[in-house]
Amino acid sequence: MRVVVSIGGSVLAPDLDPERVAAHAEAIERVAADGAEVGVVVGGGGVAREYIEAARELSANEVQLDRLGIGTTRLNARLLIAALGERANLSPAEEYDEAAAALRRGEVAVMGGVMPGQTTDAVAAGFAEAVDADLLVYATSADGVYDADPNVHDDAEQFAEMTPEQLVDVVVPMSRDAGASAPVDLLAAKLIDRAGLRSIVVDGTEPSVLVDAILAGEHTGTDVVPEASEEPDAWEDR
Ligand code: UTP
């Protein structure tokens, strides 16, 4: 099985706790030890936001802000690479081909952001599309996809399963509403829909959740299941 995991910066490094980073690396190692090819896209989290806010006050333009954000995603990616040691690529891949080449070498392929105008949600979907991944997993601070922003609407309900089309429909209004936070951004949802990527959105705060979700398809988040898609082979044996 080939899997791309997106780990939000706020999940991997809400603060600089080496034990938390080590726990995430261990979860990734367990998946790789089971025979899966693993790509990981790391987000910028709070550090990215702080840099972006500071630079915005200094009148930096949006591209400059995005470049700062990309820098922090790569900084966090380096932290994960440090924890993975020789199993990972030496430095964060800066484009999909570079990450794909690391996968071919048998490494855990770690990367951060790629280019201005998007977030690592879209990078993870682009990477998964580029390498024909069997599974794309978003380890976020939200426990799945809801029919409305649960931070705003008390009665929001979580989807256990949905189609990529439904994901796009849910994310479109959230991306128009400045206050709302979508579980994955609109570009990511569109790429998932376009490529028919089987995806999972889970609360990744507890790293072992990732192992069960990837190796057995067991989790309490949301499955995004394209029509006519099959379960990864690895799940059938369990
Ligand atoms: P994140 O992917 O961490 O953004 O990238 P986010 O969605 O705001 O973070 P979470 O999910 O809440 O933790 C941080 C910033 O880096 C820039 C964007 O400015 C983004 O907001 N970025 C990232 C890019 O411009 N291009 C990329 O490919 C990735």
CSV table of C-alpha atoms and ligand atoms in Angstrom, one decimal:
chain,number,residue,atom,x,y,z
A,1,MET,CA,0.0,0.0,0.0
A,2,ARG,CA,1.2,3.5,-0.8
A,3,VAL,CA,-0.1,6.2,1.6
A,4,VAL,CA,0.3,9.9,1.9
A,5,VAL,CA,-0.2,11.3,5.4
A,6,SER,CA,-0.8,15.0,6.0
A,7,ILE,CA,0.2,16.0,9.6
A,8,GLY,CA,-0.9,19.5,10.6
A,9,GLY,CA,1.7,21.7,12.3
A,10,SER,CA,-0.7,22.1,15.2
A,11,VAL,CA,-0.8,18.3,15.6
A,12,LEU,CA,2.9,17.7,15.2
A,13,ALA,CA,4.3,20.8,17.0
A,14,PRO,CA,1.8,22.9,18.9
A,15,ASP,CA,4.8,23.5,21.0
A,16,LEU,CA,8.3,22.2,20.7
A,17,ASP,CA,8.0,18.9,22.4
A,18,PRO,CA,10.5,16.3,21.2
A,19,GLU,CA,8.6,13.4,22.7
A,20,ARG,CA,5.5,14.3,20.7
A,21,VAL,CA,7.5,14.4,17.5
A,22,ALA,CA,9.1,11.1,18.4
A,23,ALA,CA,5.7,9.5,19.0
A,24,HIS,CA,4.5,10.7,15.5
A,25,ALA,CA,7.7,9.3,13.9
A,26,GLU,CA,7.2,6.0,15.7
A,27,ALA,CA,3.6,5.7,14.3
A,28,ILE,CA,5.0,6.4,10.8
A,29,GLU,CA,7.7,3.8,11.3
A,30,ARG,CA,5.1,1.2,12.4
A,31,VAL,CA,3.2,1.8,9.2
A,32,ALA,CA,6.4,1.6,7.1
A,33,ALA,CA,7.5,-1.6,9.0
A,34,ASP,CA,4.2,-3.2,7.9
A,35,GLY,CA,5.3,-2.8,4.3
A,36,ALA,CA,3.6,0.4,3.3
A,37,GLU,CA,5.3,3.1,1.3
A,38,VAL,CA,4.8,6.3,3.2
A,39,GLY,CA,4.8,10.0,2.2
A,40,VAL,CA,4.3,12.7,4.8
A,41,VAL,CA,3.4,16.3,4.3
A,42,VAL,CA,3.9,18.5,7.4
A,43,GLY,CA,2.1,21.7,8.1
A,44,GLY,CA,3.2,25.0,9.7
A,45,GLY,CA,0.7,25.3,12.5
A,46,GLY,CA,0.9,28.2,15.1
A,47,VAL,CA,4.5,29.1,14.2
A,48,ALA,CA,3.5,29.8,10.6
A,49,ARG,CA,0.6,31.9,11.8
A,50,GLU,CA,2.8,34.0,14.1
A,51,TYR,CA,5.3,34.6,11.3
A,52,ILE,CA,2.6,35.5,8.9
A,53,GLU,CA,0.9,37.9,11.3
A,54,ALA,CA,4.1,39.6,12.1
A,55,ALA,CA,5.0,40.0,8.4
A,56,ARG,CA,1.5,41.2,7.6
A,57,GLU,CA,2.0,44.1,10.0
A,58,LEU,CA,5.2,44.8,8.2
A,59,SER,CA,3.1,45.1,5.0
A,60,ALA,CA,4.4,42.0,3.3
A,61,ASN,CA,2.3,40.9,0.4
A,62,GLU,CA,0.4,37.6,0.2
A,63,VAL,CA,3.2,35.8,-1.7
A,64,GLN,CA,5.8,36.9,0.8
A,65,LEU,CA,3.5,35.7,3.6
A,66,ASP,CA,3.0,32.3,1.9
A,67,ARG,CA,6.8,31.9,1.5
A,68,LEU,CA,7.2,32.5,5.2
A,69,GLY,CA,4.5,29.9,5.8
A,70,ILE,CA,6.3,27.4,3.5
A,71,GLY,CA,9.5,28.0,5.4
A,72,THR,CA,7.8,27.0,8.6
A,73,THR,CA,6.3,23.9,7.1
A,74,ARG,CA,9.8,22.8,6.0
A,75,LEU,CA,11.2,23.6,9.5
A,76,ASN,CA,8.6,21.3,11.0
A,77,ALA,CA,9.3,18.7,8.3
A,78,ARG,CA,13.0,18.8,9.3
A,79,LEU,CA,11.9,18.1,12.9
A,80,LEU,CA,10.1,15.0,11.8
A,81,ILE,CA,13.0,14.0,9.6
A,82,ALA,CA,15.3,14.3,12.6
A,83,ALA,CA,13.0,11.9,14.6
A,84,LEU,CA,12.8,9.4,11.7
A,85,GLY,CA,16.6,9.3,11.2
A,86,GLU,CA,17.9,7.3,8.3
A,87,ARG,CA,14.4,6.0,7.3
A,88,ALA,CA,13.5,9.5,5.9
A,89,ASN,CA,14.8,11.6,3.0
A,90,LEU,CA,17.7,13.8,4.1
A,91,SER,CA,15.8,17.1,3.7
A,92,PRO,CA,12.2,18.0,2.9
A,93,ALA,CA,11.3,17.4,-0.7
A,94,GLU,CA,10.5,20.7,-2.4
A,95,GLU,CA,8.4,19.2,-5.2
A,96,TYR,CA,6.4,16.1,-6.0
A,97,ASP,CA,9.0,14.4,-8.2
A,98,GLU,CA,11.6,14.8,-5.5
A,99,ALA,CA,9.3,13.2,-3.0
A,100,ALA,CA,8.3,10.4,-5.4
A,101,ALA,CA,12.0,9.7,-6.0
A,102,ALA,CA,12.5,9.3,-2.2
A,103,LEU,CA,9.6,6.8,-2.1
A,104,ARG,CA,11.2,4.8,-4.9
A,105,ARG,CA,14.4,4.7,-2.9
A,106,GLY,CA,12.4,3.1,-0.1
A,107,GLU,CA,12.6,6.2,2.2
A,108,VAL,CA,9.7,7.8,4.1
A,109,ALA,CA,9.3,10.8,1.9
A,110,VAL,CA,8.8,13.9,4.0
A,111,MET,CA,7.9,17.3,2.6
A,112,GLY,CA,6.3,20.6,3.6
A,113,GLY,CA,4.8,23.3,1.4
A,114,VAL,CA,5.5,23.7,-2.3
A,115,MET,CA,4.3,27.0,-3.7
A,116,PRO,CA,2.4,30.1,-2.7
A,117,GLY,CA,-1.4,30.3,-2.9
A,118,GLN,CA,-2.3,27.0,-1.2
A,119,THR,CA,-1.8,25.1,2.1
A,120,THR,CA,-0.3,21.7,2.9
A,121,ASP,CA,-3.8,20.2,2.6
A,122,ALA,CA,-3.5,20.7,-1.2
A,123,VAL,CA,0.2,19.6,-1.2
A,124,ALA,CA,-0.8,16.2,0.4
A,125,ALA,CA,-3.6,15.7,-2.2
A,126,GLY,CA,-1.2,16.7,-5.0
A,127,PHE,CA,1.5,14.3,-3.7
A,128,ALA,CA,-1.0,11.5,-3.4
A,129,GLU,CA,-2.3,12.2,-6.9
A,130,ALA,CA,1.3,12.3,-8.3
A,131,VAL,CA,2.3,8.9,-6.9
A,132,ASP,CA,-1.1,7.2,-7.4
A,133,ALA,CA,-1.4,6.7,-3.6
A,134,ASP,CA,-3.9,4.1,-2.4
A,135,LEU,CA,-4.8,6.2,0.6
A,136,LEU,CA,-4.6,9.8,1.7
A,137,VAL,CA,-4.9,10.6,5.4
A,138,TYR,CA,-5.4,14.0,7.0
A,139,ALA,CA,-4.2,13.9,10.6
A,140,THR,CA,-5.8,17.2,11.8
A,141,SER,CA,-7.0,18.7,15.0
A,142,ALA,CA,-10.6,18.2,13.9
A,143,ASP,CA,-12.1,14.7,14.3
A,144,GLY,CA,-13.5,14.4,10.8
A,145,VAL,CA,-15.6,16.3,8.4
A,146,TYR,CA,-18.9,17.9,9.6
A,147,ASP,CA,-21.8,19.2,7.7
A,148,ALA,CA,-21.1,22.7,9.1
A,149,ASP,CA,-18.3,24.2,11.2
A,150,PRO,CA,-18.7,22.5,14.6
A,151,ASN,CA,-16.9,25.5,16.2
A,152,VAL,CA,-19.8,27.7,15.1
A,153,HIS,CA,-22.8,25.3,14.9
A,154,ASP,CA,-23.5,23.2,18.0
A,155,ASP,CA,-25.8,20.9,16.0
A,156,ALA,CA,-23.2,20.2,13.3
A,157,GLU,CA,-23.0,16.5,12.5
A,158,GLN,CA,-20.0,14.4,11.5
A,159,PHE,CA,-19.9,12.3,8.4
A,160,ALA,CA,-18.8,8.8,9.0
A,161,GLU,CA,-18.5,8.4,5.2
A,162,MET,CA,-18.9,10.7,2.2
A,163,THR,CA,-18.1,11.0,-1.4
A,164,PRO,CA,-15.4,13.4,-2.7
A,165,GLU,CA,-18.2,15.4,-4.4
A,166,GLN,CA,-19.9,15.8,-1.0
A,167,LEU,CA,-16.6,16.9,0.5
A,168,VAL,CA,-16.3,19.7,-2.1
A,169,ASP,CA,-19.9,20.7,-1.4
A,170,VAL,CA,-19.2,20.9,2.3
A,171,VAL,CA,-16.0,22.9,1.9
A,172,VAL,CA,-17.2,25.5,-0.6
A,173,PRO,CA,-19.4,27.5,1.8
A,174,MET,CA,-16.7,27.2,4.6
A,175,SER,CA,-14.1,28.6,2.3
A,176,ARG,CA,-16.3,31.6,1.5
A,177,ASP,CA,-17.0,32.3,5.1
A,178,ALA,CA,-13.9,34.1,6.6
A,179,GLY,CA,-14.6,32.9,10.2
A,180,ALA,CA,-15.1,29.2,9.4
A,181,SER,CA,-12.4,26.6,9.3
A,182,ALA,CA,-12.7,23.8,6.8
A,183,PRO,CA,-11.3,20.4,7.7
A,184,VAL,CA,-9.4,20.4,4.4
A,185,ASP,CA,-9.1,23.4,2.1
A,186,LEU,CA,-11.0,23.7,-1.1
A,187,LEU,CA,-8.2,23.0,-3.5
A,188,ALA,CA,-7.4,19.8,-1.6
A,189,ALA,CA,-11.1,18.7,-1.8
A,190,LYS,CA,-11.1,19.4,-5.6
A,191,LEU,CA,-7.9,17.4,-6.1
A,192,ILE,CA,-9.4,14.5,-4.1
A,193,ASP,CA,-12.5,14.7,-6.3
A,194,ARG,CA,-10.6,14.9,-9.5
A,195,ALA,CA,-8.2,12.1,-8.8
A,196,GLY,CA,-10.8,9.9,-7.0
A,197,LEU,CA,-8.5,9.6,-4.0
A,198,ARG,CA,-9.7,7.5,-1.1
A,199,SER,CA,-9.1,9.6,1.9
A,200,ILE,CA,-9.5,9.7,5.7
A,201,VAL,CA,-9.8,12.8,7.9
A,202,VAL,CA,-9.0,12.0,11.6
A,203,ASP,CA,-8.0,13.7,14.7
A,204,GLY,CA,-4.3,13.0,14.7
A,205,THR,CA,-3.5,14.3,18.1
A,206,GLU,CA,-2.9,10.7,19.4
A,207,PRO,CA,-0.4,9.3,16.9
A,208,SER,CA,-1.4,5.6,17.3
A,209,VAL,CA,-4.8,6.6,15.7
A,210,LEU,CA,-2.9,6.9,12.5
A,211,VAL,CA,-1.6,3.3,12.6
A,212,ASP,CA,-5.1,1.8,13.0
A,213,ALA,CA,-6.5,4.1,10.4
A,214,ILE,CA,-3.9,3.2,7.8
A,215,LEU,CA,-3.3,-0.4,8.5
A,216,ALA,CA,-6.8,-1.6,9.3
A,217,GLY,CA,-9.1,1.3,8.1
A,218,GLU,CA,-10.3,1.6,11.7
A,219,HIS,CA,-10.9,5.1,13.0
A,220,THR,CA,-13.6,7.4,14.3
A,221,GLY,CA,-13.1,10.2,11.7
A,222,THR,CA,-14.5,10.5,8.2
A,223,ASP,CA,-13.9,8.2,5.2
A,224,VAL,CA,-14.0,9.9,1.8
A,225,VAL,CA,-14.9,7.1,-0.6
A,226,PRO,CA,-14.9,7.7,-4.3
A,227,GLU,CA,-17.4,5.7,-6.3
A,228,ALA,CA,-16.1,2.4,-7.6
A,229,SER,CA,-13.0,2.6,-5.3
A,230,GLU,CA,-11.8,-0.5,-3.6
A,231,GLU,CA,-10.5,-0.8,-0.1
A,232,PRO,CA,-6.7,-1.0,0.1
A,233,ASP,CA,-5.6,-4.6,-0.1
A,234,ALA,CA,-3.9,-4.5,3.3
A,235,TRP,CA,-7.3,-4.0,5.0
A,236,GLU,CA,-8.8,-7.2,3.6
A,237,ASP,CA,-6.4,-9.4,5.4
A,238,ARG,CA,-7.4,-8.1,8.8
B,1,UTP,P1,-0.4,25.0,6.5
B,1,UTP,O1,-0.7,24.0,5.6
B,1,UTP,O2,0.2,24.6,7.8
B,1,UTP,O3,-1.6,26.1,6.7
B,1,UTP,O4,0.7,26.0,5.8
B,1,UTP,P2,-2.9,26.0,7.5
B,1,UTP,O5,-3.9,25.3,6.8
B,1,UTP,O6,-3.1,27.5,7.8
B,1,UTP,O7,-2.4,25.3,8.9
B,1,UTP,P3,-3.3,24.4,9.9
B,1,UTP,O8,-3.9,23.3,9.0
B,1,UTP,O9,-4.3,25.4,10.4
B,1,UTP,O10,-2.3,23.9,10.9
B,1,UTP,C1,1.1,27.2,6.5
B,1,UTP,C2,1.1,28.4,5.5
B,1,UTP,O11,2.1,28.1,4.6
B,1,UTP,C3,1.7,28.6,3.3
B,1,UTP,C4,0.3,29.2,3.4
B,1,UTP,O12,0.5,30.6,3.7
B,1,UTP,C5,-0.2,28.5,4.7
B,1,UTP,O13,-1.2,29.2,5.3
B,1,UTP,N1,1.8,27.5,2.3
B,1,UTP,C6,1.9,26.2,2.6
B,1,UTP,C7,1.9,27.9,0.9
B,1,UTP,O14,1.8,29.1,0.6
B,1,UTP,N2,2.0,26.9,0.0
B,1,UTP,C8,2.1,25.6,0.3
B,1,UTP,O15,2.2,24.7,-0.6
B,1,UTP,C9,2.0,25.3,1.7
